[in-house]
Short mmCIF file of C-alpha atoms and ligand atoms in Angstrom, two decimals:
data_model
loop_
_atom_site.label_atom_id
_atom_site.label_comp_id
_atom_site.label_asym_id
_atom_site.label_seq_id
_atom_site.Cartn_x
_atom_site.Cartn_y
_atom_site.Cartn_z
CA MET A 250 15.56 -82.73 -86.38
CA ALA A 251 15.59 -86.20 -84.79
CA LEU A 252 19.30 -87.68 -85.58
CA ASP A 253 18.15 -91.24 -85.67
CA ASP A 254 16.78 -93.65 -88.59
CA THR A 255 14.13 -90.88 -89.61
CA ALA A 256 16.67 -88.06 -90.19
CA TYR A 257 16.39 -86.76 -93.65
CA PRO A 258 13.30 -88.43 -94.80
CA GLU A 259 13.50 -87.09 -98.23
CA ILE A 260 16.70 -88.65 -99.01
CA ARG A 261 15.75 -91.84 -97.57
CA SER A 262 12.59 -92.25 -99.79
CA ALA A 263 14.61 -91.30 -103.03
CA VAL A 264 17.32 -93.86 -102.31
CA ARG A 265 14.75 -96.44 -101.13
CA ASP A 266 12.81 -96.13 -104.50
CA ILE A 267 16.03 -96.38 -106.47
CA CYS A 268 16.91 -99.68 -104.38
CA ALA A 269 13.41 -100.94 -105.15
CA GLY A 270 14.31 -101.64 -108.38
CA PHE A 271 17.36 -103.93 -107.20
CA GLY A 272 16.07 -106.47 -104.91
CA GLY A 273 17.60 -109.45 -103.20
CA GLY A 274 17.54 -111.40 -106.54
CA TYR A 275 19.54 -108.86 -108.32
CA TRP A 276 22.25 -108.65 -105.57
CA ARG A 277 22.55 -112.58 -105.19
CA GLU A 278 22.98 -112.72 -109.05
CA GLN A 279 25.73 -110.18 -109.05
CA ASP A 280 27.08 -112.06 -105.98
CA ARG A 281 26.91 -115.41 -107.48
CA ARG A 282 28.68 -114.32 -110.71
CA ARG A 283 31.07 -111.95 -109.10
CA ARG A 284 29.80 -109.05 -111.26
CA TYR A 285 29.89 -105.44 -110.93
CA PRO A 286 26.50 -104.09 -110.21
CA ALA A 287 26.96 -101.65 -113.10
CA GLU A 288 23.11 -100.77 -113.54
CA PHE A 289 22.55 -99.97 -109.81
CA VAL A 290 25.55 -97.81 -109.92
CA GLU A 291 24.40 -96.06 -112.97
CA ALA A 292 20.89 -95.37 -111.57
CA LEU A 293 22.59 -93.70 -108.32
CA THR A 294 24.82 -91.87 -110.54
CA LYS A 295 22.14 -90.51 -112.83
CA ALA A 296 20.06 -89.52 -109.56
CA GLY A 297 23.17 -87.43 -108.72
CA TRP A 298 23.39 -89.09 -105.29
CA LEU A 299 27.25 -90.02 -105.93
CA ALA A 300 27.90 -86.21 -106.41
CA ALA A 301 26.54 -85.34 -103.13
CA LEU A 302 29.73 -84.32 -101.42
CA ILE A 303 30.83 -82.16 -104.62
CA PRO A 304 30.05 -78.42 -104.14
CA GLU A 305 27.49 -76.78 -106.24
CA ALA A 306 30.10 -74.44 -107.73
CA TYR A 307 31.54 -77.83 -109.39
CA GLY A 308 28.15 -79.05 -110.45
CA GLY A 309 27.54 -81.58 -107.45
CA SER A 310 24.71 -81.18 -104.94
CA GLY A 311 27.07 -79.57 -102.09
CA LEU A 312 25.51 -81.95 -99.29
CA GLY A 313 27.39 -82.63 -96.16
CA VAL A 314 28.73 -85.96 -94.93
CA ALA A 315 25.62 -86.26 -92.80
CA GLU A 316 23.28 -86.25 -96.03
CA ALA A 317 25.78 -88.54 -97.93
CA SER A 318 25.95 -91.01 -94.97
CA VAL A 319 22.22 -91.44 -95.17
CA VAL A 320 22.36 -92.39 -98.96
CA LEU A 321 24.88 -95.14 -98.04
CA GLU A 322 22.99 -96.21 -94.86
CA GLU A 323 19.77 -96.65 -96.81
CA ILE A 324 21.33 -98.66 -99.68
CA GLN A 325 22.63 -101.11 -96.93
CA ARG A 326 19.31 -101.22 -95.29
CA GLN A 327 17.51 -102.09 -98.33
CA GLY A 328 19.92 -105.09 -98.55
CA GLY A 329 22.08 -103.50 -101.20
CA ASN A 330 25.94 -103.18 -101.23
CA GLY A 331 27.24 -99.48 -101.67
CA ALA A 332 30.83 -100.65 -101.65
CA ALA A 333 30.32 -100.91 -105.48
CA CYS A 334 30.40 -97.18 -105.50
CA HIS A 335 30.94 -95.48 -102.31
CA ALA A 336 34.52 -94.35 -102.96
CA GLN A 337 33.13 -92.12 -105.89
CA MET A 338 31.58 -90.07 -103.15
CA TYR A 339 34.63 -89.50 -101.22
CA VAL A 340 37.95 -90.24 -103.37
CA MET A 341 37.44 -86.77 -104.88
CA GLY A 342 37.89 -85.33 -101.45
CA THR A 343 41.70 -85.30 -101.77
CA LEU A 344 41.30 -83.26 -105.09
CA LEU A 345 38.69 -80.97 -103.56
CA ARG A 346 40.75 -79.94 -100.44
CA HIS A 347 44.21 -80.00 -101.92
CA GLY A 348 43.99 -79.78 -105.77
CA SER A 349 44.60 -76.52 -107.43
CA ASP A 350 41.89 -74.58 -109.04
CA GLU A 351 42.90 -75.61 -112.54
CA GLN A 352 42.61 -79.51 -111.39
CA LYS A 353 39.35 -78.89 -109.73
CA ARG A 354 37.73 -77.15 -112.64
CA ARG A 355 39.20 -79.84 -115.12
CA TYR A 356 37.92 -82.96 -113.13
CA LEU A 357 35.04 -82.11 -110.49
CA PRO A 358 32.35 -81.12 -112.85
CA ARG A 359 32.82 -84.12 -115.05
CA ILE A 360 33.06 -86.30 -111.91
CA ALA A 361 30.06 -84.73 -110.59
CA ARG A 362 28.10 -85.53 -113.85
CA GLY A 363 29.15 -88.95 -113.72
CA GLU A 364 31.38 -88.75 -117.02
CA LEU A 365 34.55 -89.37 -115.12
CA ARG A 366 34.72 -92.27 -112.57
CA LEU A 367 37.27 -91.46 -109.70
CA GLN A 368 36.72 -94.35 -107.36
CA ALA A 369 40.21 -96.50 -107.51
CA PHE A 370 42.45 -95.36 -104.56
CA GLY A 371 45.83 -96.96 -104.65
CA VAL A 372 47.52 -96.96 -101.24
CA THR A 373 47.74 -100.46 -99.74
CA GLU A 374 50.61 -102.54 -100.94
CA PRO A 375 51.67 -106.15 -100.42
CA ASN A 376 53.99 -105.07 -97.59
CA ALA A 377 52.27 -102.01 -96.48
CA GLY A 378 48.82 -102.29 -95.05
CA SER A 379 48.26 -100.79 -91.83
CA GLU A 380 51.88 -99.30 -91.99
CA THR A 381 51.08 -96.92 -94.82
CA THR A 382 54.30 -94.92 -94.35
CA ARG A 383 56.43 -97.97 -95.49
CA ILE A 384 54.89 -97.95 -99.03
CA GLN A 385 57.58 -99.02 -101.49
CA THR A 386 55.91 -97.64 -104.82
CA THR A 387 58.24 -94.87 -106.25
CA ALA A 388 57.63 -91.74 -108.12
CA VAL A 389 60.74 -90.30 -109.43
CA ARG A 390 60.90 -86.87 -110.85
CA LYS A 391 62.21 -86.50 -114.54
CA GLY A 392 61.87 -82.94 -115.59
CA ASP A 393 58.12 -82.20 -116.18
CA ARG A 394 56.93 -85.90 -115.23
CA TYR A 395 57.25 -88.59 -112.71
CA VAL A 396 58.07 -92.16 -113.50
CA VAL A 397 56.29 -94.67 -111.13
CA ASN A 398 57.27 -98.12 -110.39
CA GLY A 399 55.75 -100.58 -108.07
CA GLN A 400 52.79 -102.79 -107.04
CA LYS A 401 49.55 -101.83 -105.27
CA MET A 402 47.40 -104.51 -103.45
CA TRP A 403 43.52 -104.40 -102.98
CA THR A 404 43.04 -101.58 -105.28
CA SER A 405 39.12 -101.88 -105.46
CA ARG A 406 37.12 -100.85 -108.60
CA PHE A 407 40.01 -100.27 -110.83
CA HIS A 408 38.21 -101.48 -113.69
CA GLN A 409 35.26 -99.35 -113.24
CA SER A 410 37.42 -96.16 -112.70
CA ASP A 411 38.77 -93.70 -115.48
CA LEU A 412 41.04 -91.97 -112.67
CA MET A 413 42.84 -93.54 -109.66
CA LEU A 414 44.37 -91.45 -106.82
CA LEU A 415 47.56 -92.89 -106.35
CA LEU A 416 49.86 -92.71 -103.30
CA ALA A 417 53.73 -93.16 -104.18
CA ARG A 418 56.96 -92.49 -102.44
CA THR A 419 58.99 -89.41 -103.72
CA THR A 420 61.79 -89.49 -100.95
CA PRO A 421 63.41 -92.76 -99.99
CA TYR A 422 62.11 -93.85 -96.56
CA ASP A 423 65.78 -93.96 -95.08
CA GLU A 424 66.54 -90.47 -95.89
CA LEU A 425 63.37 -89.09 -93.85
CA GLU A 426 63.59 -88.00 -90.43
CA ASP A 427 59.88 -87.46 -90.39
CA LYS A 428 58.50 -90.77 -91.93
CA THR A 429 55.19 -89.39 -92.86
CA ARG A 430 56.75 -87.17 -94.97
CA GLY A 431 58.09 -88.28 -98.41
CA LEU A 432 55.06 -89.58 -100.17
CA SER A 433 52.94 -87.85 -102.73
CA VAL A 434 49.40 -88.17 -104.08
CA PHE A 435 48.75 -88.40 -107.99
CA LEU A 436 45.66 -88.30 -110.07
CA VAL A 437 46.42 -91.21 -112.64
CA ASP A 438 44.51 -91.29 -115.94
CA LEU A 439 43.85 -94.90 -116.24
CA ARG A 440 42.71 -94.44 -119.90
CA GLU A 441 45.78 -93.19 -120.91
CA ALA A 442 48.06 -95.55 -118.77
CA GLY A 443 48.11 -98.57 -121.43
CA ASP A 444 50.27 -101.49 -120.51
CA ARG A 445 52.09 -99.51 -118.06
CA ILE A 446 49.57 -100.61 -115.50
CA GLU A 447 48.18 -104.03 -115.19
CA ALA A 448 45.41 -105.13 -112.83
CA ARG A 449 44.79 -108.52 -111.69
CA PRO A 450 41.51 -109.29 -110.14
CA ILE A 451 41.70 -110.83 -106.58
CA GLU A 452 39.30 -113.70 -105.90
CA THR A 453 37.64 -112.79 -102.61
CA MET A 454 35.06 -113.90 -100.02
CA ILE A 455 32.70 -111.42 -101.05
CA ASN A 456 31.67 -109.81 -104.58
CA HIS A 457 34.11 -106.89 -104.62
CA SER A 458 36.02 -105.91 -107.78
CA THR A 459 39.57 -105.60 -106.23
CA ASN A 460 42.93 -106.13 -107.82
CA ALA A 461 46.58 -106.45 -107.42
CA VAL A 462 48.07 -103.45 -109.56
CA PHE A 463 51.41 -103.66 -111.23
CA ILE A 464 53.04 -100.33 -112.21
CA ARG A 465 55.81 -100.30 -114.64
CA ASP A 466 57.59 -97.05 -115.83
CA LEU A 467 54.33 -95.20 -115.91
CA GLU A 468 54.65 -91.61 -116.57
CA VAL A 469 52.63 -89.01 -114.82
CA PRO A 470 52.86 -85.18 -115.73
CA LEU A 471 53.99 -82.98 -113.02
CA GLU A 472 50.39 -81.36 -113.21
CA ASP A 473 48.83 -84.13 -112.27
CA ARG A 474 50.37 -84.34 -108.85
CA ILE A 475 47.95 -83.13 -106.05
CA GLY A 476 49.33 -80.47 -103.66
CA ASP A 477 52.96 -80.41 -102.52
CA GLU A 478 55.65 -83.16 -103.08
CA GLY A 479 56.12 -84.96 -99.93
CA LEU A 480 52.87 -84.21 -98.00
CA GLY A 481 50.64 -86.86 -99.67
CA PHE A 482 50.21 -88.92 -96.39
CA ARG A 483 48.77 -85.80 -94.59
CA TYR A 484 46.57 -85.12 -97.69
CA ILE A 485 45.23 -88.71 -97.52
CA LEU A 486 44.80 -88.52 -93.78
CA ASP A 487 42.46 -85.50 -94.25
CA GLY A 488 40.14 -87.79 -96.32
CA TRP A 489 39.81 -90.53 -93.69
CA ASN A 490 37.68 -89.04 -91.26
CA ALA A 491 34.78 -88.76 -94.04
CA GLU A 492 35.50 -92.20 -95.10
CA ARG A 493 35.28 -93.48 -91.68
CA ILE A 494 31.78 -91.87 -91.10
CA LEU A 495 30.34 -92.91 -94.43
CA ILE A 496 31.59 -96.56 -93.58
CA ALA A 497 30.02 -96.34 -90.18
CA ALA A 498 26.78 -95.23 -91.65
CA GLU A 499 26.88 -98.46 -94.34
CA CYS A 500 27.49 -100.82 -91.08
CA ILE A 501 24.54 -99.05 -89.32
CA GLY A 502 22.35 -99.81 -92.35
CA ASP A 503 23.57 -103.42 -92.55
CA ALA A 504 23.06 -103.71 -88.92
CA ARG A 505 19.40 -102.47 -89.15
CA TRP A 506 18.55 -104.97 -92.08
CA PHE A 507 20.12 -107.72 -89.85
CA VAL A 508 18.11 -106.67 -86.92
CA ASP A 509 14.89 -106.24 -88.87
CA LYS A 510 15.18 -109.55 -90.74
CA ALA A 511 15.98 -111.51 -87.43
CA THR A 512 13.01 -109.81 -85.87
CA ALA A 513 10.58 -110.77 -88.67
CA TYR A 514 11.96 -114.24 -88.81
CA ALA A 515 11.69 -114.94 -84.93
CA LYS A 516 8.10 -113.81 -85.05
CA GLU A 517 6.88 -116.02 -87.92
CA ARG A 518 9.30 -119.36 -87.30
CA VAL A 519 7.29 -121.70 -85.03
CA VAL A 520 9.22 -124.25 -83.23
CA PHE A 521 7.86 -126.45 -80.30
CA GLY A 522 4.49 -124.84 -80.77
CA ARG A 523 5.57 -121.42 -80.50
CA PRO A 524 7.31 -118.49 -82.18
CA ILE A 525 11.15 -118.80 -81.64
CA GLY A 526 11.07 -115.16 -80.62
CA GLN A 527 9.17 -116.04 -77.46
CA ASN A 528 12.25 -117.48 -76.08
CA GLN A 529 14.54 -115.01 -74.37
CA GLY A 530 17.51 -117.09 -75.63
CA VAL A 531 16.65 -115.73 -79.28
CA GLN A 532 14.98 -112.26 -78.45
CA PHE A 533 17.64 -110.98 -76.08
CA PRO A 534 20.56 -111.18 -78.57
CA ILE A 535 18.19 -109.24 -81.21
CA ALA A 536 17.38 -106.76 -78.63
CA ARG A 537 20.94 -106.43 -77.70
CA SER A 538 21.98 -105.84 -81.29
CA HIS A 539 19.48 -103.15 -81.93
CA ALA A 540 20.73 -101.39 -78.65
CA ALA A 541 24.35 -101.68 -79.96
CA THR A 542 23.36 -100.47 -83.37
CA GLU A 543 21.26 -97.16 -81.93
CA ALA A 544 24.40 -96.35 -79.73
CA ALA A 545 26.83 -96.72 -82.73
CA ASP A 546 24.45 -94.55 -84.41
CA LEU A 547 24.77 -91.63 -82.05
CA MET A 548 28.52 -91.70 -82.49
CA ARG A 549 28.01 -91.58 -86.36
CA TRP A 550 25.78 -88.56 -86.04
CA ARG A 551 28.07 -86.78 -83.65
CA ALA A 552 30.99 -87.55 -85.99
CA ALA A 553 29.21 -86.27 -88.98
CA ARG A 554 27.90 -83.14 -87.28
CA LEU A 555 31.67 -82.17 -86.47
CA PHE A 556 32.90 -82.96 -89.76
CA ASP A 557 30.23 -80.59 -91.43
CA ALA A 558 30.90 -77.93 -88.90
CA GLY A 559 34.57 -78.08 -90.19
CA ARG A 560 35.83 -79.13 -86.67
CA PRO A 561 38.24 -81.75 -85.62
CA CYS A 562 36.50 -85.30 -85.40
CA GLY A 563 39.17 -87.96 -85.71
CA PRO A 564 38.36 -89.52 -82.48
CA GLU A 565 34.54 -89.60 -83.22
CA ALA A 566 34.92 -90.57 -86.65
CA ASN A 567 37.14 -93.45 -85.78
CA MET A 568 34.95 -94.51 -82.84
CA ALA A 569 31.95 -94.60 -85.01
CA LYS A 570 33.67 -96.65 -87.53
CA TYR A 571 34.74 -99.20 -84.81
CA LEU A 572 31.28 -99.17 -82.92
CA ALA A 573 29.19 -99.44 -86.10
CA SER A 574 31.28 -102.42 -87.77
CA GLU A 575 31.35 -104.19 -84.30
CA ALA A 576 27.60 -103.86 -84.14
CA SER A 577 26.86 -104.89 -87.55
CA TRP A 578 28.99 -107.90 -87.33
CA ASP A 579 27.50 -108.89 -84.02
CA ALA A 580 23.90 -108.33 -85.89
CA ALA A 581 25.12 -110.54 -88.67
CA ASN A 582 25.75 -113.28 -86.24
CA VAL A 583 22.50 -112.96 -84.43
CA CYS A 584 20.77 -112.92 -87.72
CA LEU A 585 22.31 -116.07 -88.95
CA ASP A 586 21.58 -117.89 -85.48
CA THR A 587 18.09 -116.82 -85.43
CA HIS A 588 17.59 -118.13 -88.90
CA GLY A 589 19.21 -121.55 -88.03
CA GLY A 590 19.81 -123.63 -91.08
CA PHE A 591 17.82 -121.24 -93.38
CA GLY A 592 20.50 -118.60 -92.58
CA PHE A 593 22.90 -120.44 -94.99
CA ALA A 594 20.46 -120.51 -97.98
CA ALA A 595 21.49 -118.06 -100.38
CA GLU A 596 17.80 -117.10 -101.18
CA TYR A 597 17.48 -115.40 -97.61
CA ASP A 598 20.47 -112.97 -98.28
CA VAL A 599 21.72 -113.40 -94.59
CA GLU A 600 24.91 -115.29 -95.85
CA ARG A 601 25.68 -112.75 -98.32
CA LYS A 602 25.24 -109.77 -96.15
CA PHE A 603 27.03 -111.64 -93.06
CA ARG A 604 30.05 -111.95 -95.64
CA GLU A 605 29.88 -108.60 -96.96
CA THR A 606 29.55 -106.83 -93.42
CA ARG A 607 32.59 -108.63 -92.07
CA LEU A 608 34.83 -106.60 -94.36
CA TYR A 609 34.44 -103.42 -92.26
CA LYS A 610 35.99 -104.57 -89.29
CA ILE A 611 39.37 -104.98 -91.55
CA ALA A 612 38.92 -102.43 -94.23
CA PRO A 613 39.63 -99.49 -95.00
CA ILE A 614 41.29 -99.77 -91.52
CA SER A 615 41.25 -102.73 -89.08
CA ASN A 616 39.50 -102.17 -85.77
CA ASP A 617 42.80 -102.90 -84.01
CA LEU A 618 44.44 -99.87 -85.49
CA VAL A 619 41.35 -97.74 -84.52
CA LEU A 620 41.81 -99.16 -80.82
CA ALA A 621 45.41 -97.98 -81.12
CA TYR A 622 44.75 -94.58 -82.39
CA VAL A 623 42.01 -94.24 -79.44
CA ALA A 624 44.45 -95.49 -76.93
CA GLN A 625 47.13 -93.17 -78.07
CA HIS A 626 45.47 -90.04 -79.13
CA VAL A 627 42.42 -89.85 -76.95
CA LEU A 628 43.74 -91.50 -73.89
CA GLY A 629 47.54 -90.44 -73.98
CA LEU A 630 48.82 -94.12 -73.64
CA PRO A 631 52.20 -94.97 -75.16
CA LYS A 632 52.19 -95.48 -78.99
CA SER A 633 51.93 -99.40 -79.47
CA TYR A 634 52.93 -99.59 -83.03
C1 FAD B 160 38.05 -106.25 -100.29
C2 FAD B 160 38.99 -105.35 -99.73
C3 FAD B 160 39.00 -104.03 -100.51
C4 FAD B 160 40.17 -102.98 -100.20
N1 FAD B 160 40.17 -101.86 -101.16
C5 FAD B 160 41.16 -101.14 -100.96
C6 FAD B 160 41.25 -100.16 -101.80
O1 FAD B 160 40.61 -99.71 -102.70
N2 FAD B 160 42.43 -99.35 -101.68
C7 FAD B 160 43.30 -99.56 -100.82
O2 FAD B 160 44.47 -98.93 -100.82
N3 FAD B 160 43.38 -100.56 -99.84
C8 FAD B 160 42.25 -101.28 -99.89
N4 FAD B 160 42.08 -102.46 -99.03
C9 FAD B 160 43.16 -102.69 -98.27
C10 FAD B 160 42.71 -102.37 -96.82
O3 FAD B 160 42.68 -101.16 -96.52
C11 FAD B 160 43.84 -103.21 -95.88
O4 FAD B 160 43.63 -104.56 -95.99
C12 FAD B 160 43.85 -102.66 -94.25
O5 FAD B 160 44.39 -101.62 -94.32
C13 FAD B 160 44.60 -103.71 -93.40
O6 FAD B 160 45.87 -103.98 -93.92
P1 FAD B 160 46.53 -105.44 -94.36
O7 FAD B 160 45.56 -106.08 -94.78
O8 FAD B 160 47.89 -105.42 -95.05
O9 FAD B 160 46.77 -106.10 -92.96
P2 FAD B 160 47.96 -105.80 -92.04
O10 FAD B 160 48.45 -104.51 -91.73
O11 FAD B 160 49.04 -106.90 -92.43
O12 FAD B 160 47.50 -106.35 -90.55
C14 FAD B 160 47.28 -107.46 -90.20
C15 FAD B 160 46.48 -107.87 -88.86
O13 FAD B 160 47.42 -107.64 -87.87
C16 FAD B 160 46.88 -106.50 -87.13
N5 FAD B 160 47.89 -105.67 -86.68
C17 FAD B 160 48.90 -105.21 -87.45
N6 FAD B 160 49.50 -104.21 -86.65
C18 FAD B 160 48.91 -104.20 -85.51
C19 FAD B 160 49.21 -103.39 -84.30
N7 FAD B 160 50.29 -102.85 -83.99
N8 FAD B 160 48.43 -103.87 -83.20
C20 FAD B 160 47.51 -104.47 -83.22
N9 FAD B 160 46.79 -105.25 -84.39
C21 FAD B 160 47.88 -105.16 -85.32
C22 FAD B 160 45.74 -105.86 -88.23
O14 FAD B 160 44.83 -105.19 -87.34
C23 FAD B 160 45.28 -106.98 -88.84
O15 FAD B 160 44.37 -107.47 -88.17
C24 FAD B 160 40.99 -103.69 -99.24
C25 FAD B 160 40.94 -104.58 -98.73
C26 FAD B 160 40.09 -105.49 -98.79
C27 FAD B 160 40.11 -106.93 -98.10
#
């Protein structure tokens, strides 16, 4: 099979069919009103795409990251925004890999059917973003439960989740020799949390349901801890490669959308008596963006193949996320330049997509930290952070 933008044609065409019901006007309206695209997410859920990575034994489709990445790429390429629901695909990975049989049986089939939404992921805090091991939210064991106190920042899709995966400190930082230990992961049932958790929406540059979350004396039963106490950071790290690959695919979808849009406009817009695309100053940046996108896509496929074969893929997944987010940001700027003043008009969707794709140079991990990882773990340079 050719690993390019024709791979998995059936998945592409099925996702395109769904996206056809949610055109630019729909996304502009959600963006303008800062509204969660509930109907779009519902349509994807009903069609089973958000259960792509859940094994068939638990009611999912049992597909690989390669196939799942095509779903997200295609949403972005059609001008949509998969950020509203991409986490429903991958947050459950921590439960799948490290949860007990009982936890998996209890939750995964209902997540696969879309009855339970597990798409909130509480890791980042006001004082701990890139440096995850510094988180301060505590979970103190009291008999058969933990009592959680603290604050999370940027917890996206909180109000659109029934369950939240929460990383909290179970051993004080100063008592640890190995600072990557002492954190644990919990599956928090938000429907039962009542006033123990308060989420305050953060107004942002993009339409993204994200929140500051305040947790006061929240009781979490022991049975809702995932895996062993103290190994939570490792469990979360395990899930990051899948997330990086899926985000890379979204960026590639965005980049292709920008390149297509810029190309079409450069052919039709006539200035000084000829199409602007006849000028090398206009066509070369578009061609360069296309080349950068195709190159990033090769790294995405390499990472996805390794991941699906169960082989280590940290360098490839990180490099795919880096290359793809840089390519989509470059393509966004080229597309805006190509459109001149019209790029700023909302009805062209360029300014919306421009804002949306910018996120991926910063989140879920900033590209600086990706470079620090490559420098240290791939090239053997001294740790810089
Ligand atoms: C819209 C949005 C949604 C998000 N959703 C979630 C979510 O659902 N769940 C969640 O847990 N988090 C979420 N995040 C948080 C996101 O993962 C963090 O913003 C990201 O990890 C960066 O952390 P920070 O913002 O604290 O930046 P900081 O860690 O404060 O870094 C600030 C800047 O300094 C740079 N920097 C820091 N240290 C170094 C170094 N040693 N070398 C070079 N550069 C360095 C960084 O690259 C960055 O550019 C979201 C963020 C946004 C904006």
